[in-house]
CSV table of C-alpha atoms in Angstrom, one decimal:
chain,number,residue,atom,x,y,z
I,1,MET,CA,15.9,140.1,79.2
I,2,MET,CA,18.5,139.5,81.9
I,3,LYS,CA,19.3,136.1,83.4
I,4,LYS,CA,16.9,136.5,86.3
I,5,ASN,CA,13.9,136.7,83.9
I,6,ARG,CA,15.0,133.7,81.9
I,7,LEU,CA,15.5,131.8,85.2
I,8,ILE,CA,12.0,132.7,86.2
I,9,LEU,CA,10.6,131.3,83.0
I,10,THR,CA,12.6,128.1,83.4
I,11,ILE,CA,11.3,127.6,86.9
I,12,ILE,CA,7.7,128.2,85.7
I,13,PHE,CA,8.1,125.4,83.2
I,14,MET,CA,9.8,122.9,85.5
I,15,VAL,CA,7.2,123.5,88.2
I,16,SER,CA,4.2,124.0,86.0
I,17,PHE,CA,4.3,121.1,83.7
I,18,LEU,CA,5.0,118.7,86.6
I,19,PHE,CA,6.6,116.1,84.3
I,20,PRO,CA,10.1,114.7,84.8
I,21,VAL,CA,11.3,117.2,82.3
I,22,GLY,CA,14.2,118.9,84.1
I,23,GLU,CA,16.3,116.8,81.6
I,24,ALA,CA,14.7,118.1,78.4
I,25,GLY,CA,13.8,121.3,76.5
I,26,ALA,CA,10.6,122.3,74.7
I,27,VAL,CA,8.4,120.6,77.4
I,28,PHE,CA,5.3,122.4,76.1
I,29,LEU,CA,5.2,119.6,73.5
I,30,LEU,CA,4.2,117.3,76.3
I,31,ILE,CA,0.9,119.0,77.3
I,32,ALA,CA,-1.8,116.5,76.4
I,33,PRO,CA,-4.5,118.1,74.2
I,34,GLY,CA,-8.2,117.3,74.0
I,35,ALA,CA,-10.9,117.5,76.7
I,36,ALA,CA,-11.9,113.9,76.0
I,37,ALA,CA,-8.4,112.6,76.7
I,38,GLN,CA,-8.2,114.8,79.8
I,39,GLY,CA,-11.3,113.2,81.0
I,40,THR,CA,-9.8,109.7,80.7
I,41,GLY,CA,-6.6,110.6,82.6
I,42,GLU,CA,-4.8,111.6,79.3
I,43,ALA,CA,-4.9,108.0,78.1
I,44,ASN,CA,-5.6,108.1,74.4
I,45,VAL,CA,-2.8,106.5,72.3
I,46,ALA,CA,-4.7,103.3,71.4
I,47,ARG,CA,-8.1,104.8,70.9
I,48,VAL,CA,-7.7,108.1,68.9
I,49,ASP,CA,-10.4,108.2,66.3
I,50,ASP,CA,-10.4,111.9,65.4
I,51,ALA,CA,-7.9,114.6,64.4
I,52,TYR,CA,-6.1,114.4,67.8
I,53,ALA,CA,-4.4,111.4,66.1
I,54,SER,CA,-1.6,113.6,64.8
I,55,TYR,CA,-0.6,114.2,68.4
I,56,TYR,CA,-1.2,110.9,70.2
I,57,ASN,CA,-0.7,108.3,67.5
I,58,PRO,CA,-0.3,109.2,63.8
I,59,ALA,CA,-0.8,105.5,63.0
I,60,SER,CA,-4.5,105.7,64.0
I,61,LEU,CA,-5.0,108.1,61.0
I,62,ALA,CA,-4.9,105.0,58.8
I,63,PHE,CA,-8.3,103.9,60.2
I,64,GLN,CA,-10.1,107.2,59.7
I,65,SER,CA,-12.5,107.5,56.8
I,66,LYS,CA,-14.0,111.0,57.4
I,67,THR,CA,-12.4,114.5,57.5
I,68,SER,CA,-12.2,115.7,61.0
I,69,ILE,CA,-11.5,119.1,62.6
I,70,VAL,CA,-10.9,119.6,66.4
I,71,GLY,CA,-9.9,122.4,68.7
I,72,MET,CA,-9.2,122.9,72.3
I,73,HIS,CA,-8.7,125.9,74.7
I,74,VAL,CA,-7.5,125.9,78.3
I,75,ASN,CA,-6.2,128.4,80.7
I,76,TRP,CA,-3.2,126.3,81.7
I,77,LEU,CA,-2.2,126.5,85.4
I,78,LYS,CA,-4.1,129.6,86.0
I,79,SER,CA,-3.5,129.4,89.8
I,80,LEU,CA,0.2,130.0,89.1
I,81,VAL,CA,0.2,132.2,86.0
I,82,PRO,CA,-3.1,133.9,85.2
I,83,ASP,CA,-2.4,134.9,81.6
I,84,LEU,CA,-0.9,131.5,80.5
I,85,TYR,CA,-3.1,129.7,78.0
I,86,TYR,CA,-2.9,126.8,75.5
I,87,GLU,CA,-4.6,126.4,72.1
I,88,PHE,CA,-4.8,123.3,69.9
I,89,ILE,CA,-6.2,123.0,66.4
I,90,GLY,CA,-6.0,119.7,64.5
I,91,PHE,CA,-7.3,118.1,61.3
I,92,SER,CA,-7.4,114.8,59.5
I,93,SER,CA,-8.4,114.0,55.9
I,94,PRO,CA,-8.4,110.6,54.0
I,95,GLY,CA,-6.3,110.4,50.9
I,96,TYR,CA,-3.1,109.4,49.2
I,97,GLY,CA,-3.4,105.7,50.2
I,98,GLY,CA,-3.9,106.6,53.8
I,99,THR,CA,-4.9,109.7,55.9
I,100,LEU,CA,-3.2,113.0,56.2
I,101,GLY,CA,-3.3,114.9,59.5
I,102,GLY,CA,-1.7,117.7,61.4
I,103,HIS,CA,-2.1,120.2,64.2
I,104,LEU,CA,-1.1,123.6,65.4
I,105,ILE,CA,-0.2,124.2,69.1
I,106,PHE,CA,0.2,127.7,70.6
I,107,LEU,CA,1.2,128.4,74.2
I,108,SER,CA,1.2,131.9,75.5
I,109,LEU,CA,3.4,132.5,78.5
I,110,GLY,CA,1.9,135.9,79.1
I,111,GLU,CA,3.6,139.2,79.6
I,112,GLN,CA,7.0,139.5,81.3
I,113,LEU,CA,8.9,142.6,82.7
I,114,ALA,CA,12.3,143.2,81.0
I,115,THR,CA,15.1,144.8,83.1
I,116,ASP,CA,18.7,145.7,82.3
I,117,ALA,CA,21.8,144.5,84.2
I,118,ASP,CA,21.2,147.2,86.9
I,119,GLY,CA,17.6,146.3,87.5
I,120,ASN,CA,16.1,149.2,85.6
I,121,GLU,CA,12.8,148.4,84.0
I,122,LEU,CA,12.8,148.4,80.2
I,123,GLY,CA,9.2,147.6,79.5
I,124,ASN,CA,7.1,144.5,79.0
I,125,PHE,CA,7.4,141.8,76.4
I,126,LYS,CA,5.4,138.7,75.5
I,127,SER,CA,6.7,135.1,75.6
I,128,TYR,CA,5.2,132.3,73.6
I,129,MET,CA,5.8,129.0,71.9
I,130,TRP,CA,4.2,127.2,68.9
I,131,ALA,CA,4.5,123.9,67.1
I,132,LEU,CA,3.2,123.0,63.6
I,133,ASP,CA,2.8,119.3,62.8
I,134,ALA,CA,2.1,117.3,59.6
I,135,SER,CA,1.4,113.6,59.9
I,136,TYR,CA,0.5,110.6,57.7
I,137,GLY,CA,-0.9,107.2,58.6
I,138,THR,CA,-1.5,104.1,56.4
I,139,LYS,CA,-2.5,100.5,56.9
I,140,LEU,CA,0.0,97.6,56.9
I,141,THR,CA,-2.8,95.1,57.1
I,142,GLU,CA,-6.5,95.2,57.6
I,143,ASN,CA,-6.0,95.5,61.4
I,144,SER,CA,-2.7,97.3,61.7
I,145,GLY,CA,-1.2,100.6,60.7
I,146,ILE,CA,1.9,102.8,60.9
I,147,GLY,CA,2.3,106.5,61.1
I,148,ILE,CA,4.9,109.3,60.9
I,149,GLY,CA,4.8,112.9,61.9
I,150,PHE,CA,7.1,115.9,61.4
I,151,LYS,CA,6.9,119.1,63.4
I,152,LEU,CA,8.5,122.5,63.4
I,153,PHE,CA,8.4,124.3,66.7
I,154,HIS,CA,9.5,127.8,67.9
I,155,GLN,CA,10.1,129.1,71.4
I,156,LYS,CA,10.4,132.8,72.1
I,157,LEU,CA,11.4,133.7,75.7
I,158,ALA,CA,12.3,137.4,75.2
I,159,ASP,CA,12.9,140.1,72.7
I,160,SER,CA,16.7,140.3,73.3
I,161,VAL,CA,19.5,139.5,75.6
I,162,THR,CA,21.5,141.8,77.8
I,163,GLU,CA,25.2,142.5,77.7
I,164,ASN,CA,25.9,140.2,80.7
I,165,GLU,CA,24.6,137.1,79.1
I,166,SER,CA,27.2,134.8,77.4
I,167,GLY,CA,26.9,133.2,74.0
I,168,GLU,CA,26.1,134.5,70.6
I,169,GLY,CA,22.6,133.0,70.5
I,170,LYS,CA,19.2,134.6,70.9
I,171,PRO,CA,16.5,134.2,73.5
I,172,TYR,CA,14.4,132.2,71.0
I,173,SER,CA,14.9,129.0,69.0
I,174,THR,CA,13.4,127.2,66.1
I,175,ASP,CA,13.7,123.4,66.0
I,176,PHE,CA,12.3,120.3,64.4
I,177,ALA,CA,11.3,116.7,65.5
I,178,PHE,CA,9.5,113.7,64.1
I,179,ASP,CA,7.2,110.9,65.4
I,180,LEU,CA,7.0,107.2,64.8
I,181,ALA,CA,3.8,105.3,65.6
I,182,TYR,CA,2.0,101.9,65.3
I,183,LEU,CA,-1.5,100.8,66.0
I,184,LEU,CA,-3.1,97.3,66.1
I,185,LYS,CA,-6.9,97.1,66.1
I,186,GLN,CA,-8.9,93.9,66.9
I,187,ASP,CA,-12.6,93.5,67.3
I,188,LYS,CA,-12.9,95.1,70.8
I,189,PHE,CA,-9.3,95.7,71.7
I,190,SER,CA,-6.5,97.9,70.4
I,191,PHE,CA,-2.8,98.4,71.1
I,192,GLY,CA,-1.0,101.6,70.3
I,193,PHE,CA,2.6,102.7,70.3
I,194,ASN,CA,4.1,106.2,69.7
I,195,ILE,CA,7.6,107.7,70.1
I,196,ALA,CA,7.2,111.5,69.8
I,197,ASN,CA,9.5,114.5,69.5
I,198,ILE,CA,12.6,112.7,68.1
I,199,GLY,CA,15.0,115.4,67.2
I,200,PRO,CA,18.3,117.3,67.8
I,201,PRO,CA,19.2,119.2,71.0
I,202,ILE,CA,17.5,122.5,71.7
I,203,SER,CA,19.6,125.6,72.6
I,204,PHE,CA,19.0,129.3,73.2
I,205,ILE,CA,21.8,131.6,74.3
I,206,ASP,CA,24.6,129.0,74.6
I,207,GLU,CA,24.8,125.9,72.4
I,208,ASP,CA,27.1,124.3,75.0
I,209,GLN,CA,24.1,124.3,77.4
I,210,ALA,CA,21.6,122.8,74.9
I,211,ASP,CA,18.9,120.5,76.2
I,212,PRO,CA,17.8,117.3,74.5
I,213,ALA,CA,14.4,117.2,72.8
I,214,PRO,CA,11.5,115.8,74.9
I,215,THR,CA,11.4,112.4,73.2
I,216,ASN,CA,8.5,110.7,74.8
I,217,MET,CA,7.3,107.0,74.4
I,218,ARG,CA,3.7,106.1,74.9
I,219,LEU,CA,2.4,102.5,75.0
I,220,GLY,CA,-1.4,102.2,75.2
I,221,PHE,CA,-4.3,99.7,75.5
I,222,PHE,CA,-8.0,100.2,74.6
I,223,GLY,CA,-10.7,97.8,75.4
I,224,ASN,CA,-14.4,97.7,74.9
I,225,LEU,CA,-15.5,95.9,78.0
I,226,TYR,CA,-19.2,95.9,77.5
I,227,GLU,CA,-21.6,96.8,74.7
I,228,ASP,CA,-25.3,96.4,74.0
I,229,GLU,CA,-27.9,98.2,72.0
I,230,PHE,CA,-27.7,101.4,74.1
I,231,ILE,CA,-24.7,101.2,76.4
I,232,LYS,CA,-21.0,101.0,75.8
I,233,PHE,CA,-18.3,100.8,78.5
I,234,ASN,CA,-14.6,101.3,77.5
I,235,MET,CA,-11.3,101.2,79.3
I,236,LEU,CA,-8.1,103.0,78.3
I,237,MET,CA,-4.5,102.6,79.7
I,238,ASP,CA,-1.3,104.4,78.7
I,239,MET,CA,2.2,104.1,80.0
I,240,GLN,CA,4.7,106.8,79.0
I,241,LYS,CA,8.3,107.5,79.7
I,242,LEU,CA,10.7,110.3,78.6
I,243,LEU,CA,13.4,108.8,76.5
I,244,VAL,CA,16.1,111.2,77.7
I,245,ALA,CA,19.3,109.8,79.2
I,246,SER,CA,21.2,112.4,81.2
I,247,TYR,CA,24.0,112.0,83.7
I,248,PRO,CA,25.3,114.3,86.4
I,249,SER,CA,29.0,115.0,87.0
I,250,MET,CA,30.4,111.7,88.2
I,251,ASP,CA,33.7,110.3,89.4
I,252,TRP,CA,34.6,107.5,87.0
I,253,ASP,CA,38.3,106.8,88.0
I,254,GLY,CA,37.8,106.8,91.8
I,255,ASP,CA,40.1,109.8,92.6
I,256,ARG,CA,37.2,111.7,94.3
I,257,MET,CA,37.6,114.6,91.8
I,258,ILE,CA,35.7,115.6,88.7
I,259,GLY,CA,38.0,115.9,85.8
I,260,ASP,CA,41.4,117.3,86.8
I,261,GLY,CA,40.4,118.5,90.2
I,262,ILE,CA,38.7,121.3,92.2
I,263,ASN,CA,40.7,124.1,90.7
I,264,GLY,CA,41.1,122.5,87.2
I,265,ASN,CA,39.3,123.5,84.1
I,266,SER,CA,39.3,120.2,82.3
I,267,ASN,CA,36.4,117.8,82.6
I,268,THR,CA,38.5,114.8,81.5
I,269,ASN,CA,40.2,112.5,84.0
I,270,GLY,CA,43.6,110.9,83.6
I,271,ASP,CA,42.1,108.0,81.7
I,272,GLY,CA,40.6,110.3,79.1
I,273,GLN,CA,37.0,109.9,80.4
I,274,ASN,CA,34.6,112.8,80.5
I,275,GLU,CA,33.4,113.2,84.1
I,276,ALA,CA,31.2,116.3,83.6
I,277,ALA,CA,27.4,116.2,83.2
I,278,TYR,CA,26.2,115.2,79.7
I,279,PHE,CA,23.3,113.6,77.9
I,280,ASP,CA,23.1,110.9,75.3
I,281,PRO,CA,22.0,111.7,71.7
I,282,TRP,CA,18.4,110.6,70.8
I,283,TYR,CA,19.4,107.5,68.8
I,284,LYS,CA,21.2,106.2,71.9
I,285,ALA,CA,18.8,107.4,74.6
I,286,TRP,CA,16.1,105.1,73.3
I,287,ALA,CA,18.0,102.3,75.2
I,288,THR,CA,20.1,104.2,77.8
I,289,ALA,CA,17.0,106.1,79.2
I,290,TRP,CA,16.2,102.8,80.9
I,291,LEU,CA,19.7,102.6,82.4
I,292,ASP,CA,20.9,106.1,83.3
I,293,ASP,CA,19.4,106.2,86.8
I,294,TRP,CA,20.8,102.9,88.0
I,295,TYR,CA,23.3,101.1,85.8
I,296,TYR,CA,25.8,104.0,86.0
I,297,GLY,CA,25.6,104.3,89.7
I,298,GLY,CA,28.3,105.6,92.1
I,299,ASP,CA,29.9,108.8,93.3
I,300,LEU,CA,28.0,112.0,92.3
I,301,ASP,CA,29.1,115.6,92.5
I,302,ILE,CA,25.8,116.9,93.7
I,303,ASP,CA,26.9,120.2,95.0
I,304,GLY,CA,29.0,121.0,92.0
I,305,ASN,CA,32.3,121.7,93.8
I,306,ARG,CA,34.2,119.2,91.7
I,307,TYR,CA,35.0,117.0,94.7
I,308,ILE,CA,33.2,113.9,95.7
I,309,GLY,CA,32.3,114.0,99.4
I,310,GLY,CA,32.5,116.5,102.2
I,311,TYR,CA,35.2,119.0,102.9
I,312,THR,CA,36.9,120.9,105.7
I,313,TYR,CA,38.7,124.2,105.8
I,314,GLU,CA,42.0,125.4,107.2
I,315,GLU,CA,41.9,126.8,110.7
I,316,ASP,CA,42.6,130.4,109.6
I,317,ILE,CA,39.5,130.5,107.3
I,318,ASN,CA,36.6,132.6,108.5
I,319,PRO,CA,33.8,130.1,109.4
I,320,ILE,CA,31.2,132.7,108.5
I,321,GLU,CA,32.5,133.4,105.0
I,322,GLY,CA,33.2,129.7,104.6
I,323,PRO,CA,35.9,128.1,102.5
I,324,GLN,CA,36.9,129.1,99.0
I,325,PRO,CA,37.8,126.5,96.4
I,326,GLU,CA,41.5,127.0,96.9
I,327,ASP,CA,41.1,126.4,100.7
I,328,LEU,CA,39.5,123.0,100.4
I,329,VAL,CA,41.4,120.1,101.9
I,330,TRP,CA,40.7,116.4,102.1
I,331,ASP,CA,38.5,115.5,105.1
I,332,GLY,CA,39.6,111.9,105.3
I,333,GLU,CA,36.0,110.5,105.1
I,334,GLY,CA,34.2,112.5,102.4
I,335,GLU,CA,30.7,111.0,102.9
I,336,TYR,CA,28.8,114.2,102.4
I,337,GLY,CA,28.7,117.1,100.1
I,338,CYS,CA,27.2,120.4,101.2
I,339,GLU,CA,25.5,123.4,99.6
I,340,GLU,CA,25.3,126.7,101.5
I,341,CYS,CA,26.4,125.0,104.7
I,342,THR,CA,27.5,126.8,107.9
I,343,ASP,CA,29.8,125.2,110.5
I,344,THR,CA,27.5,126.0,113.4
I,345,ASP,CA,29.3,123.8,115.9
I,346,GLY,CA,32.7,125.2,115.1
I,347,ASP,CA,34.5,121.9,114.6
I,348,GLY,CA,35.9,122.8,111.2
I,349,TYR,CA,33.8,120.2,109.4
I,350,PHE,CA,30.5,120.5,107.7
I,351,ASP,CA,28.4,117.5,108.8
I,352,MET,CA,24.9,116.5,109.8
I,353,ASN,CA,25.3,118.5,113.0
I,354,ASP,CA,25.6,121.7,111.1
I,355,THR,CA,23.0,123.8,109.2
I,356,GLY,CA,22.6,123.7,105.5
I,357,THR,CA,21.6,121.2,102.8
I,358,VAL,CA,23.7,118.1,103.4
I,359,VAL,CA,23.5,115.3,100.9
I,360,LYS,CA,25.4,112.0,100.4
I,361,GLU,CA,27.9,112.1,97.5
I,362,LEU,CA,30.2,109.2,98.1
I,363,GLY,CA,28.4,106.0,97.3
I,364,SER,CA,28.3,103.0,95.1
I,365,GLY,CA,26.0,101.3,92.5
I,366,ASP,CA,23.9,100.0,95.4
I,367,ASP,CA,22.7,103.5,96.0
I,368,ARG,CA,21.0,103.6,92.6
I,369,THR,CA,18.5,100.9,91.7
I,370,PHE,CA,16.3,100.0,88.8
I,371,SER,CA,13.2,101.0,90.8
I,372,LYS,CA,14.2,104.6,90.1
I,373,GLU,CA,13.5,104.1,86.4
I,374,PHE,CA,10.0,103.0,87.2
I,375,LYS,CA,9.4,106.1,89.2
I,376,GLU,CA,9.9,108.1,86.0
I,377,VAL,CA,7.1,106.1,84.2
I,378,ILE,CA,3.7,107.9,84.0
I,379,PHE,CA,0.6,105.8,84.1
I,380,ASN,CA,-2.7,107.1,82.6
I,381,THR,CA,-5.9,105.2,83.2
I,382,GLY,CA,-9.4,106.1,82.1
I,383,PHE,CA,-13.0,104.8,81.5
I,384,GLU,CA,-15.8,105.8,79.3
I,385,PHE,CA,-19.5,105.2,79.7
I,386,TRP,CA,-21.5,105.8,76.5
I,387,TYR,CA,-25.3,106.0,76.3
I,388,THR,CA,-26.1,105.5,72.6
I,389,GLU,CA,-23.6,107.3,70.4
I,390,SER,CA,-24.6,110.7,71.7
I,391,PHE,CA,-23.7,111.0,75.4
I,392,VAL,CA,-20.6,110.0,77.2
I,393,LEU,CA,-19.3,110.3,80.8
I,394,ARG,CA,-15.6,109.9,81.5
I,395,PHE,CA,-13.3,109.4,84.5
I,396,GLY,CA,-9.6,108.6,84.9
I,397,TYR,CA,-6.5,109.0,86.9
I,398,ILE,CA,-3.0,110.4,86.3
I,399,TYR,CA,-0.2,108.7,88.3
I,400,ASP,CA,3.2,110.4,87.9
I,401,LYS,CA,5.4,109.8,90.9
I,402,GLU,CA,8.4,111.7,89.6
I,403,GLY,CA,6.3,114.7,88.7
I,404,ASP,CA,4.2,114.6,91.9
I,405,ILE,CA,0.9,114.2,90.0
I,406,THR,CA,-1.7,111.9,91.4
I,407,ASN,CA,-4.8,113.5,90.1
I,408,PRO,CA,-8.2,112.1,89.3
I,409,THR,CA,-9.9,113.4,86.1
I,410,PHE,CA,-13.5,113.7,85.0
I,411,GLY,CA,-15.3,114.5,81.8
I,412,ALA,CA,-18.4,114.5,79.6
I,413,GLY,CA,-19.3,114.9,76.0
I,414,VAL,CA,-22.1,115.1,73.5
I,415,ARG,CA,-22.3,114.1,69.8
I,416,PHE,CA,-24.9,115.2,67.4
I,417,ASP,CA,-25.0,115.0,63.6
I,418,GLY,CA,-21.2,114.9,63.3
I,419,TYR,CA,-20.5,117.7,65.7
I,420,GLY,CA,-19.2,117.2,69.2
I,421,PHE,CA,-18.5,119.1,72.4
I,422,ASP,CA,-16.3,117.7,75.2
I,423,PHE,CA,-15.5,118.9,78.7
I,424,GLY,CA,-12.6,117.7,80.9
I,425,TYR,CA,-11.7,118.5,84.5
I,426,THR,CA,-8.6,117.7,86.5
I,427,ALA,CA,-9.2,117.4,90.2
I,428,GLY,CA,-6.7,117.0,93.0
I,429,GLU,CA,-5.5,118.4,96.3
I,430,GLN,CA,-6.0,122.1,97.2
I,431,GLY,CA,-3.1,124.2,95.9
I,432,HIS,CA,-1.8,121.6,93.4
I,433,PRO,CA,-0.9,123.4,90.1
I,434,ARG,CA,-2.8,120.9,88.0
I,435,SER,CA,-6.0,120.9,90.2
I,436,ASN,CA,-9.2,122.6,89.2
I,437,THR,CA,-8.2,122.9,85.5
I,438,LEU,CA,-11.0,123.0,83.0
I,439,PHE,CA,-10.7,121.8,79.4
I,440,PHE,CA,-13.1,122.5,76.5
I,441,SER,CA,-13.0,120.9,73.0
I,442,LEU,CA,-15.0,121.1,69.8
I,443,SER,CA,-15.0,118.6,67.0
I,444,ALA,CA,-16.6,118.2,63.6
I,445,GLU,CA,-16.8,115.6,60.9
I,446,ILE,CA,-17.2,116.7,57.4
């Protein structure tokens, strides 16, 4: 598979999952399973009472007294990729002082066309990803429990790499991660907490370009708002945030250059500080993920030219071809960086009067505020209306400002003699990738 094909797959993921995941790898682990949870806006971390516990909150396994098996199928984002589908199978079984659980996730990316470096077709190949999880939950007290989970996951993007791709790696990876969870249950209310996918960086072709694991924190609340002999009304709320701290190339010493300059190869400045893009390891990102978008504010090398600000070119440089790195000179102001700009007014300076993508690079900490951190928080809200223990209607809402998801959800379910069927539906604006998605789940208690 050549770079173009791998880029297409990357774009599919970044656009398709619509989660602030441009900073992380293995984002398929963030697809929320279960038609019931989909009906309540994906809120589920404080309520899980079946085998989906190994995904949402392993601590809730501690309160399960029956063996449970669940399964879900969905044609994920079929409006974008018709042959992309997601499967989930999970189980839970009491024993060993608590309850064991686990699940298998399989995501098919469909069939891709392989080409060589010259664009010649080499045939089709299939891309897919899977994750295998084992979890355990046990009680701390009569009303509280803790849980852990361990998962092994594999991503296969292609059959092979071409001669023009750097690195000695392969277009597939096998990695591991673990989860930590807690659940507090009261008479009619519950509070849940889960940090999932804690693990080492994920790499494919080049280990120097590894991505952090998609460590995700969920805080959840469940409340039984009303209940009588026949009717029960529940409310669920989750808040989740990706605990990944990543930083763009940034000028730390104030010399307006990244590392040793525009033509230099070192990313270290004169003070020994790394000014290139990087991300924090998982054990540090738990805290710094709440700081990376505001506390470390200042000058940013957005266009990647290793210079903070705008640039001009010498008079003998062809305006159509534009400047080369060795031709760049200080512009005296440097308030803008520019990608693919054209000096349309011929003044020798790329500014807002010219065409192209012009963005501000020279700034200060005032340009980055804590409100940006809250834009990355996802809110899931849902309600359930039960009639007896056999019929349920659900509705909810997913609010993800960073991922551009503001979708209402609906669902329904039936239970009979230990068996259940659930249906979920994600609505939304016409053309939104997550809109008009149907989810189907089956469950059984043994």
